[in-house]
Each structure stands twice: as C-alpha cells, then as structure tokens.
PDB file of C-alpha atoms and ligand atoms in Angstrom:
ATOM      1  CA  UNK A   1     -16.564   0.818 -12.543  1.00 55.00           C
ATOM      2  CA  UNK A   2     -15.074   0.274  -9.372  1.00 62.00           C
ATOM      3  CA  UNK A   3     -12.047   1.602  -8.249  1.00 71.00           C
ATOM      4  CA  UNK A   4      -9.622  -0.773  -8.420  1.00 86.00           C
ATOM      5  CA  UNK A   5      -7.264  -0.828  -5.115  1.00 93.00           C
ATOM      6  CA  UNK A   6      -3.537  -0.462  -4.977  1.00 96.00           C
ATOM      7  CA  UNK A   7      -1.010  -3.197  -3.749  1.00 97.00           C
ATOM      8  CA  UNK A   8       0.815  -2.820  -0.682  1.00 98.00           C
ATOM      9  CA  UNK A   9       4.284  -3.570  -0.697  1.00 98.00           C
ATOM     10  CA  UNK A  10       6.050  -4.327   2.772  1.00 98.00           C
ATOM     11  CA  UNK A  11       9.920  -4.654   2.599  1.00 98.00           C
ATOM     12  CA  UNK A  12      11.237  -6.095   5.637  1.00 97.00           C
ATOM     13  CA  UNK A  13      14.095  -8.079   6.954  1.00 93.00           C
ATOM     14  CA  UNK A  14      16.840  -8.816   9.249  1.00 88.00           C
ATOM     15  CA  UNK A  15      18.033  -5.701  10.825  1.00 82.00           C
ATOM     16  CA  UNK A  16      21.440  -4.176   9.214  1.00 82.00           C
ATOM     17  CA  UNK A  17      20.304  -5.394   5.767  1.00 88.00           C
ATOM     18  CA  UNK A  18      19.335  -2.050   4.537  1.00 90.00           C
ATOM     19  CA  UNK A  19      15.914  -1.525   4.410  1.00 93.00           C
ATOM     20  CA  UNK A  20      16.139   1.787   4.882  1.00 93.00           C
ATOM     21  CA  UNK A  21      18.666   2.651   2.102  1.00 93.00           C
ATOM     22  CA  UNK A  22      17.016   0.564  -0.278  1.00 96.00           C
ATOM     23  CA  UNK A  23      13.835   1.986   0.728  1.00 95.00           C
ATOM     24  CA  UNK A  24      15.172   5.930   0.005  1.00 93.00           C
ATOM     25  CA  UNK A  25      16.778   4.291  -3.330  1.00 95.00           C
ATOM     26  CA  UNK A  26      13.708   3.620  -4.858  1.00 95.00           C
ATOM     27  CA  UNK A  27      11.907   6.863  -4.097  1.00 89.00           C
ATOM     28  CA  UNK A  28      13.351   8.938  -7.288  1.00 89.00           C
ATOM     29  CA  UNK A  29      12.731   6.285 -10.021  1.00 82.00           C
ATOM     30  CA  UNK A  30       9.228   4.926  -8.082  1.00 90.00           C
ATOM     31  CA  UNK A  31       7.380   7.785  -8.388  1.00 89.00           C
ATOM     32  CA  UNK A  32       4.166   6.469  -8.171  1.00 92.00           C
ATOM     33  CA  UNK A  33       4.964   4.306  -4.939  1.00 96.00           C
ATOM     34  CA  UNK A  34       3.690   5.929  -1.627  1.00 97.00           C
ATOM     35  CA  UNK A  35       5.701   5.666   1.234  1.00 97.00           C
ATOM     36  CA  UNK A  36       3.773   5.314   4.375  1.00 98.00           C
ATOM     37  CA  UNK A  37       5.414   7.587   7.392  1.00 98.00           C
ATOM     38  CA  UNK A  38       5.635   5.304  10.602  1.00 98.00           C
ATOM     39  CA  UNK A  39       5.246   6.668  13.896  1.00 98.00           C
ATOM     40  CA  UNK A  40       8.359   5.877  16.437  1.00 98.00           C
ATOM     41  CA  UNK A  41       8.929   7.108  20.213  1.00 98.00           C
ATOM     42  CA  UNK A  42      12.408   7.314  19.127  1.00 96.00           C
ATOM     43  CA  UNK A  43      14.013  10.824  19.207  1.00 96.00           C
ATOM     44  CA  UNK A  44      15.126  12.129  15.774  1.00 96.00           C
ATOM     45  CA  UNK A  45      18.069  12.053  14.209  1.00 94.00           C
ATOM     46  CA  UNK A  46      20.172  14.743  12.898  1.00 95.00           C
ATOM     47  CA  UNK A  47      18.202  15.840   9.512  1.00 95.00           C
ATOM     48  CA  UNK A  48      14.869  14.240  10.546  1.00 95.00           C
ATOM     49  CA  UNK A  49      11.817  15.919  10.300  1.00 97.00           C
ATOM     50  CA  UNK A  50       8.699  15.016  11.534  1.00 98.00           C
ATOM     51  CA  UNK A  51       6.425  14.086   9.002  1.00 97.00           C
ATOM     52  CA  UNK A  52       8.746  13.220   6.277  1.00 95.00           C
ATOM     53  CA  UNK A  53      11.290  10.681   8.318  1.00 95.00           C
ATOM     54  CA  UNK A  54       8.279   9.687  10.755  1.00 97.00           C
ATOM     55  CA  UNK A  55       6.219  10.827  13.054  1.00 98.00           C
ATOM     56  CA  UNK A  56       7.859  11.574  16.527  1.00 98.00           C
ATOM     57  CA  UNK A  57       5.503  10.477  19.495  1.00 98.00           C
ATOM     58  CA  UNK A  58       5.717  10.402  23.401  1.00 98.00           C
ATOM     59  CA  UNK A  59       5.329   6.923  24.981  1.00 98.00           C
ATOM     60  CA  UNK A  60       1.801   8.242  25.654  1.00 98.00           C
ATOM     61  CA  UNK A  61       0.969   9.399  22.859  1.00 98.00           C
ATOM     62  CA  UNK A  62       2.098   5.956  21.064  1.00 98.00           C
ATOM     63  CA  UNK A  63       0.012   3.910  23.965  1.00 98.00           C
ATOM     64  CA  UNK A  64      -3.156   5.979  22.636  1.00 98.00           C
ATOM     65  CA  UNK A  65      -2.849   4.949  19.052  1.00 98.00           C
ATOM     66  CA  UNK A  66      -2.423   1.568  20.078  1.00 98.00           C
ATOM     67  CA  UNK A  67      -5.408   1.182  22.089  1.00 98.00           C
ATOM     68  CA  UNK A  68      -7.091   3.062  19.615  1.00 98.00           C
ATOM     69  CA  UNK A  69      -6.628   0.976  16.585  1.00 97.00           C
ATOM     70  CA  UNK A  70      -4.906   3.782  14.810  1.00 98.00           C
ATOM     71  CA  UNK A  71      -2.331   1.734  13.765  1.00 98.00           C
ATOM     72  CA  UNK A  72      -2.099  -1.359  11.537  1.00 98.00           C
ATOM     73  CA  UNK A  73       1.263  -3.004  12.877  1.00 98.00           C
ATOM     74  CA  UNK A  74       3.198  -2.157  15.921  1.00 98.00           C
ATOM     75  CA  UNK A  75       6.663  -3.391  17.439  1.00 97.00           C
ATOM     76  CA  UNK A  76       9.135  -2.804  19.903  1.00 96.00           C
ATOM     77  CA  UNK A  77      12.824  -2.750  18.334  1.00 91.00           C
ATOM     78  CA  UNK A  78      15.785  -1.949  20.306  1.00 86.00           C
ATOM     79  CA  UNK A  79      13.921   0.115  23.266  1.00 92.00           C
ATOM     80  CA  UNK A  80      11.727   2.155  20.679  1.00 95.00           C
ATOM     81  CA  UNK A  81       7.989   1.436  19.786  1.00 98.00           C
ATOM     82  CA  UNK A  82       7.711   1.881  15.773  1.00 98.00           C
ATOM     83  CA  UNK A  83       4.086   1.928  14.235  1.00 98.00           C
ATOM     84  CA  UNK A  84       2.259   2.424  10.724  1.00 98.00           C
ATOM     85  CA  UNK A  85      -0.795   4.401  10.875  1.00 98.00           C
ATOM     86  CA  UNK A  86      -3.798   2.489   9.234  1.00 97.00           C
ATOM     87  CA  UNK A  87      -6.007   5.173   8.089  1.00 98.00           C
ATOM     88  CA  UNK A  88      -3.345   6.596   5.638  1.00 98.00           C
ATOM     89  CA  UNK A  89      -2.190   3.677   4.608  1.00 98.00           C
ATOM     90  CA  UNK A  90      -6.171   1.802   3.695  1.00 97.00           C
ATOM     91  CA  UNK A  91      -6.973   5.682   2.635  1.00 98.00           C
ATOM     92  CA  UNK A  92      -4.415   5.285   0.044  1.00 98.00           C
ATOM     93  CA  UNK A  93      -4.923   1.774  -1.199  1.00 97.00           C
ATOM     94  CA  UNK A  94      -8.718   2.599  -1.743  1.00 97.00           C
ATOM     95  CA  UNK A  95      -7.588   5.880  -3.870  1.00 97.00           C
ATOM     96  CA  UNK A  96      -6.003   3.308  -6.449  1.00 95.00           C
ATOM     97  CA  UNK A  97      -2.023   3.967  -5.303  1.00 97.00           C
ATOM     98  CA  UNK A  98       0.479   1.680  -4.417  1.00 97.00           C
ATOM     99  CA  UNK A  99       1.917   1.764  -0.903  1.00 98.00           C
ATOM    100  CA  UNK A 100       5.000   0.835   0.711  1.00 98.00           C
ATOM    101  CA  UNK A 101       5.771   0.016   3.906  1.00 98.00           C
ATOM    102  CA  UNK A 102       9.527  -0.573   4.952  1.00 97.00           C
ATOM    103  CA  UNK A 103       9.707  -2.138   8.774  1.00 97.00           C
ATOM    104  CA  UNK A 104      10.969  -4.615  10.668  1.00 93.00           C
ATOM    105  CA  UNK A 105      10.056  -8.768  10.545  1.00 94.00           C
ATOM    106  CA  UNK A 106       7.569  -8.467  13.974  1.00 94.00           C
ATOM    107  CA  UNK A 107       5.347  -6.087  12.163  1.00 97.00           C
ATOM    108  CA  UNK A 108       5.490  -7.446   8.662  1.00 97.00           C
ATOM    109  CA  UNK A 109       4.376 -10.792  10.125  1.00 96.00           C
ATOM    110  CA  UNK A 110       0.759  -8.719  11.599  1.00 97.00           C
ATOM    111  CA  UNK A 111       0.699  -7.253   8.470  1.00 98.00           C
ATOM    112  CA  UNK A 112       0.312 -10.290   6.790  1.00 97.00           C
ATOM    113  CA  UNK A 113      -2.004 -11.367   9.415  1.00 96.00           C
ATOM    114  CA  UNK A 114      -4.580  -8.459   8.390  1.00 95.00           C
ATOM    115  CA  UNK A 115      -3.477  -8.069   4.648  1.00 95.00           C
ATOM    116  CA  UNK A 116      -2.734 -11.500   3.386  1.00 95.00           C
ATOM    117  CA  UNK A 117      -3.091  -9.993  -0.014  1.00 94.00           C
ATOM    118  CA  UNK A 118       0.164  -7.806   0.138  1.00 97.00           C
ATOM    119  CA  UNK A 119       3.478  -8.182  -1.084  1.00 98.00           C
ATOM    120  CA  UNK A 120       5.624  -9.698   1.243  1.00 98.00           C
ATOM    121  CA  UNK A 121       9.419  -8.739  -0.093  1.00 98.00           C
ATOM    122  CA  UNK A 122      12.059 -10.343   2.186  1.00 97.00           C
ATOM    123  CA  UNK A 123      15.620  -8.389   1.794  1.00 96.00           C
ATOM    124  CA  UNK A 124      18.166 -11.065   2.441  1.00 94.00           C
ATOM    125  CA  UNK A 125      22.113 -10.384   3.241  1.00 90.00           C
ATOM    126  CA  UNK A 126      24.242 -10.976  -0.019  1.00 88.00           C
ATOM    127  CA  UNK A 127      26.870 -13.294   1.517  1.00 81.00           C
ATOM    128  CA  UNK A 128      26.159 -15.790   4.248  1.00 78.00           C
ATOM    129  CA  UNK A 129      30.270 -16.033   4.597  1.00 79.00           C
ATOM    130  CA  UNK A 130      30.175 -12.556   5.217  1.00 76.00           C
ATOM    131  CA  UNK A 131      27.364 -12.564   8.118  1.00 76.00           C
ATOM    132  CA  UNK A 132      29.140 -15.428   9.622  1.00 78.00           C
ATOM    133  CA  UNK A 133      32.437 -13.080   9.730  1.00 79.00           C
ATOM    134  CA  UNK A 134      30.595 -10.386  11.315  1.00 73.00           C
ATOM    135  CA  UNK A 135      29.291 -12.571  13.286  1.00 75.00           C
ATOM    136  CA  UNK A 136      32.496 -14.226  14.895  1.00 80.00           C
ATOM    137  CA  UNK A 137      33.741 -10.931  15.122  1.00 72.00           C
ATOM    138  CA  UNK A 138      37.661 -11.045  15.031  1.00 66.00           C
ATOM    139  CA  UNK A 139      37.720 -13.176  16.970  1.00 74.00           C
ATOM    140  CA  UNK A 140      37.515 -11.335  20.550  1.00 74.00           C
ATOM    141  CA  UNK A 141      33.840 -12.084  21.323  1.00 77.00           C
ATOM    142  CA  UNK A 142      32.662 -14.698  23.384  1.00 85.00           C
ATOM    143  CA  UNK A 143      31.762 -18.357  22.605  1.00 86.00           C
ATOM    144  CA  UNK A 144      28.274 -17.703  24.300  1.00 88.00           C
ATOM    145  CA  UNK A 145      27.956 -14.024  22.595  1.00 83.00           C
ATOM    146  CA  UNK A 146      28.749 -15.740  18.938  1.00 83.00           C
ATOM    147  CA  UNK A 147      26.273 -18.543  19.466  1.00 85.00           C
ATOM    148  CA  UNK A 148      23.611 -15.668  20.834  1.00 84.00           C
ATOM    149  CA  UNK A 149      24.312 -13.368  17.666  1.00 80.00           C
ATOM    150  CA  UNK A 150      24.239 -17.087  15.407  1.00 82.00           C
ATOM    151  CA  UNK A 151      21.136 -18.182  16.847  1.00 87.00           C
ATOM    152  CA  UNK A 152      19.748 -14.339  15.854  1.00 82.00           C
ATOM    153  CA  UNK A 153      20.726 -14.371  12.559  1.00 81.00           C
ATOM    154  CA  UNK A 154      18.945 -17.748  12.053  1.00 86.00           C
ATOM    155  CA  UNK A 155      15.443 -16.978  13.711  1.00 89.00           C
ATOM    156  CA  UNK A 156      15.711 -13.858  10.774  1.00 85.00           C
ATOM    157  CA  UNK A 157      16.387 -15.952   8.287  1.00 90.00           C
ATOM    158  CA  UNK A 158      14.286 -18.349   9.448  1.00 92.00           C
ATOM    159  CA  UNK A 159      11.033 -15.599   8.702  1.00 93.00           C
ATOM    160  CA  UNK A 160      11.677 -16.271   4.888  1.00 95.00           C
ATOM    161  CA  UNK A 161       9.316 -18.811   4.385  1.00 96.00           C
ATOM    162  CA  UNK A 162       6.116 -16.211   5.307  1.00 96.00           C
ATOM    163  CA  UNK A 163       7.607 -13.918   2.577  1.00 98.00           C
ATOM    164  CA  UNK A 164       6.574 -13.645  -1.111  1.00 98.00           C
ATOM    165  CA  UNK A 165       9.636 -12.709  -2.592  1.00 98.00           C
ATOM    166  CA  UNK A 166      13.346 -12.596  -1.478  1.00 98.00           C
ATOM    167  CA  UNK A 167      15.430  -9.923  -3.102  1.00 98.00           C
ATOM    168  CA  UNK A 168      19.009 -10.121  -2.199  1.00 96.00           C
ATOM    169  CA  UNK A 169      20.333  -6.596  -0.988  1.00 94.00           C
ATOM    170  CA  UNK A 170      24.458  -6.997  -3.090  1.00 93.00           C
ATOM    171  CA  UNK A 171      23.870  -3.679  -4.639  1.00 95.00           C
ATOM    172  CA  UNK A 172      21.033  -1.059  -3.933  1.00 95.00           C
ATOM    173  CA  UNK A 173      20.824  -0.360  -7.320  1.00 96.00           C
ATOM    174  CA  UNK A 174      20.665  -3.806  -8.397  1.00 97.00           C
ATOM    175  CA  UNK A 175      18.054  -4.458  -5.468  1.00 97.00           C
ATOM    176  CA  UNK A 176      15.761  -0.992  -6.784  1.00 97.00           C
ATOM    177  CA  UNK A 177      15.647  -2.803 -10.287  1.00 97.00           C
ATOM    178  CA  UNK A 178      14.531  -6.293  -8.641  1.00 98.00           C
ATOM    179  CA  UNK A 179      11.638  -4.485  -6.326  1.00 97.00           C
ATOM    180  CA  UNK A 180      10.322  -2.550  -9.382  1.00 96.00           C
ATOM    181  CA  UNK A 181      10.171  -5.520 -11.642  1.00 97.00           C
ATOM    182  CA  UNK A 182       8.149  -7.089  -9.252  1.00 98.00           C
ATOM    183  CA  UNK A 183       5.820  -4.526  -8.814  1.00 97.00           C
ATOM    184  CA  UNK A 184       5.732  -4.361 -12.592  1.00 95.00           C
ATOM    185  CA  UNK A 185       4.892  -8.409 -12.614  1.00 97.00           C
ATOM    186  CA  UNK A 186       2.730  -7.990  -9.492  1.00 96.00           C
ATOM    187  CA  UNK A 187       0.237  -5.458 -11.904  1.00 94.00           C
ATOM    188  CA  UNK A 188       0.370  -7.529 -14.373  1.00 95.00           C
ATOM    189  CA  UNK A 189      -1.254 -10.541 -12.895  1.00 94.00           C
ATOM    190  CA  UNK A 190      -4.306 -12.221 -14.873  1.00 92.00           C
ATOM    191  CA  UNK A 191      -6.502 -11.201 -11.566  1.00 88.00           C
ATOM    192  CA  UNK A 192      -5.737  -7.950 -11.829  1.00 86.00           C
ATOM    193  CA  UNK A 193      -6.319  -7.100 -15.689  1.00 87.00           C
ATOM    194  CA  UNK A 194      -8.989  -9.522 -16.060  1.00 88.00           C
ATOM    195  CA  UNK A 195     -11.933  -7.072 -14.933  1.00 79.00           C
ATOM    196  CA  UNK A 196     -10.946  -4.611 -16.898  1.00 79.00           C
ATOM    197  CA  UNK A 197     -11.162  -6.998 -19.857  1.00 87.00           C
ATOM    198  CA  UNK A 198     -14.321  -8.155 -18.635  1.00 84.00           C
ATOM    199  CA  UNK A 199     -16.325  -4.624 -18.378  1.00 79.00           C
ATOM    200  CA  UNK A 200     -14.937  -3.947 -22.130  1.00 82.00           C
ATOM    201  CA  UNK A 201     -16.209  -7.918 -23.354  1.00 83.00           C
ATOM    202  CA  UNK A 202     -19.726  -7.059 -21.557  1.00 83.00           C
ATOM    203  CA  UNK A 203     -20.090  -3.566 -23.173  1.00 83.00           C
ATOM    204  CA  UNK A 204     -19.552  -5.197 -26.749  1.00 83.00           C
ATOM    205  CA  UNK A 205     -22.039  -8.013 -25.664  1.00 73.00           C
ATOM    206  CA  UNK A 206     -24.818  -5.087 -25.521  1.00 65.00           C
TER     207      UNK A 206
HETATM  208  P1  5GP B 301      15.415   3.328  12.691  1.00 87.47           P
HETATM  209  O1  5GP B 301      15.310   3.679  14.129  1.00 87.47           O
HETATM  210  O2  5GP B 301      16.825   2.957  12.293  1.00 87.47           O
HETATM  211  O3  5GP B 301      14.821   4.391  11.795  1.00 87.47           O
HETATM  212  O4  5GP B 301      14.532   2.030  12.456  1.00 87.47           O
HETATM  213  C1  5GP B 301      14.748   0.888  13.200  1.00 87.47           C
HETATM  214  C2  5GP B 301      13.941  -0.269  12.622  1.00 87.47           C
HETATM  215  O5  5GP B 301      12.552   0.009  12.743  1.00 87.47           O
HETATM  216  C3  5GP B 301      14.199  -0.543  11.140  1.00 87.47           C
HETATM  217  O6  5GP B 301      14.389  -1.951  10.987  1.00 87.47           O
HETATM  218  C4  5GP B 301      12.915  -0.112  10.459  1.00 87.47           C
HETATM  219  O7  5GP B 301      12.646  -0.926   9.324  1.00 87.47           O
HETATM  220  C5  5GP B 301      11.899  -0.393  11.543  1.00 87.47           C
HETATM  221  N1  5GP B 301      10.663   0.383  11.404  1.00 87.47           N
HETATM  222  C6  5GP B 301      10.503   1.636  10.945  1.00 87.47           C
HETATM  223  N2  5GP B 301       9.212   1.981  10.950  1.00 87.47           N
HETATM  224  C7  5GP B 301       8.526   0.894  11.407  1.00 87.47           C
HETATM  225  C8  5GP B 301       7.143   0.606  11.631  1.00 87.47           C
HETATM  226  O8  5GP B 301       6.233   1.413  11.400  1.00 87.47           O
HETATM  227  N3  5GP B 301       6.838  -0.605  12.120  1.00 87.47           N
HETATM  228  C9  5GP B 301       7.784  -1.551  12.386  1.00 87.47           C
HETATM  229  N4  5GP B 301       7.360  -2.728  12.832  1.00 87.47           N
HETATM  230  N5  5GP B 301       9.089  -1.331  12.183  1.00 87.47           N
HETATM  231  C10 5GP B 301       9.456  -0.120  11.701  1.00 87.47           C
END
C-alpha cells in the first residue's frame, strides 16, 4: 500500500493575534505535529537559535532561495523577508507526518494557491470591542492614523473567507484544544479512512 500523506496545517492571521504563542503551546501536547522552521533575514532575538527558531539568512542568501524555488511561500512583513522551505516541508508530508506551518496571511494565501488541500486555520482576535480600543488608542492618535489602523484591521479580517476554520485566540489553552480537535476531525474524514477500508474489503474478496 501506498503511503498515505500527512495534512498540512497553516495557522495564520492578523498580526498581534498570537500565532506564535499558540503555535509554541501546542508543541508539548502535539507531539506528532512537525513544525516547519521558516527562513527570515531578520536578526535573532535574544534566545534564538538558528535552526530551532528559524533559519537566519542574508538578503542574498534569501534572494537565492527565491529564485531557486527553494521555498514554498515567501513575504515581506515589517522590513523582513520570511520564507518556508519546500523540500522539508513536501519531504515530510510524503513520510506520512503532519506539518505545521505558522505565518503570516500573504503567505498562507500562496500556500493555498499550491496546496489547496491544506488546512487553512484562521486565528481571529477574541473581542472586536477590544481591537477597536486598541485601535482608537486613548484617544491621542490621529483621526487619519485611526482610520489607517481601522481600515488594517478590516483587510485582515477580511482574509477569513479563504480560511477553513476560524479558531478564536481568548485563551491559548482553550485555542491548543480547538486546533487539536480539528486535526483529530480532519483524520477522521471518510476520504481519508476509506482506502484503508477498501484494501482490507478487496483482500477478503480474494
Ligand atoms: P517574528 O519576526 O515576530 O518572528 O514574525 C513576524 C511574522 O512573520 C509573524 O506573523 C509570523 O507568523 C510570520 N512568519 C514567520 N515565518 C514565516 C514564513 O515562513 N512565511 C511567512 N509568510 N510568514 C512568516
């Protein structure tokens, strides 16, 4: 039998939603989930190694990758490229494993493009009364920053509609539980047991 491929999960959203922490959340109890390591021309952080946090890269470096097809989704977010290698990413699928991706909307939009197949999970802010507040600041920003930062937050929102799933980030441990169950669903579809079924049915048929 053929191996059967693994899903790939992309969690995106607007930025300050918490990908990231959400993302690090579900690594202890999602041990089976394989996080892809992006590549970034950003310099690290405190704590960040390469390898683990991503992949550190010089502009150049970056621009070869890119015009080299190494990498499945690329986008420029606040003055920094940000990338996911391919190779690892359709080496791991083929070997069976589930993969995640966690990046930002521009690149989970080419990912669908190429992988219309993945999981498209959309984190979404808990409180739209709270965003607004941000928003509007207290009150010292002005009219024509608010309306800039408003017209933002809606384009984000806006990038719902390509997603398959909306999780709402109110508690990262309430958000892990909602991303595993639908993984859990996700394996569970008819499409992807019925083969199995099927090889066993035609065996007894013999
Ligand atoms: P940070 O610099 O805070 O680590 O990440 C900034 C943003 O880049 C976050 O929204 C994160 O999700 C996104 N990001 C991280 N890796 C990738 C990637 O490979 N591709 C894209 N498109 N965005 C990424």
């Amino acid at each position: 039998m053929t191996q059967e491929k693994g899903l790939l999960l992309v969690l995106s959203g607007p930025s300050g939603v918490g990908k990231g922490t959400v993302c690090s959340a579900l690594r202890p109890f999602m041990k089976d989930l394989v996080y892809s390591v992006s590549a970034t021309t950003r310099t690290p952080r405190a704590g960040e190694k390469e390898g683990v946090n991503y992949f550190f890269k010089s502009h150049k470096e970056f621009e070869r990758m890119i015009q080299q097809d190494e990498l499945l989704e690329w986008a420029e977010y606040v003055g920094n490229f940000y990338g996911t290698p391919r190779k690892f990413v359709e080496d791991t699928l083929n070997a069976g494993k589930d993969v995640i991706l966690e990046i930002e909307v521009q690149g989970a939009l080419q990912v669908k493009e190429k992988f219309p197949e993945g999981i498209f999970i959309f984190l979404a802010p808990p409180d739209l009364k709270e965003l607004r507040t941000r928003i509007t600041g207290r009150g010292t920003e002005s009219e024509e920053t608010i309306h800039r930062r408003m017209q933002m937050a809606k384009a984000e929102l806006d990038l719902m509609e390509h997603y398959n799933y909306v999780v709402v980030n109110d508690e990262v441990h309430k958000a892990c539980d909602r991303i595993q169950a639908i993984l859990v669903a996700e394996h569970l579809k008819k499409e992807r047991q019925i083969a199995k079924y099927r090889h066993w049915i035609e065996e007894v048929n013999i």
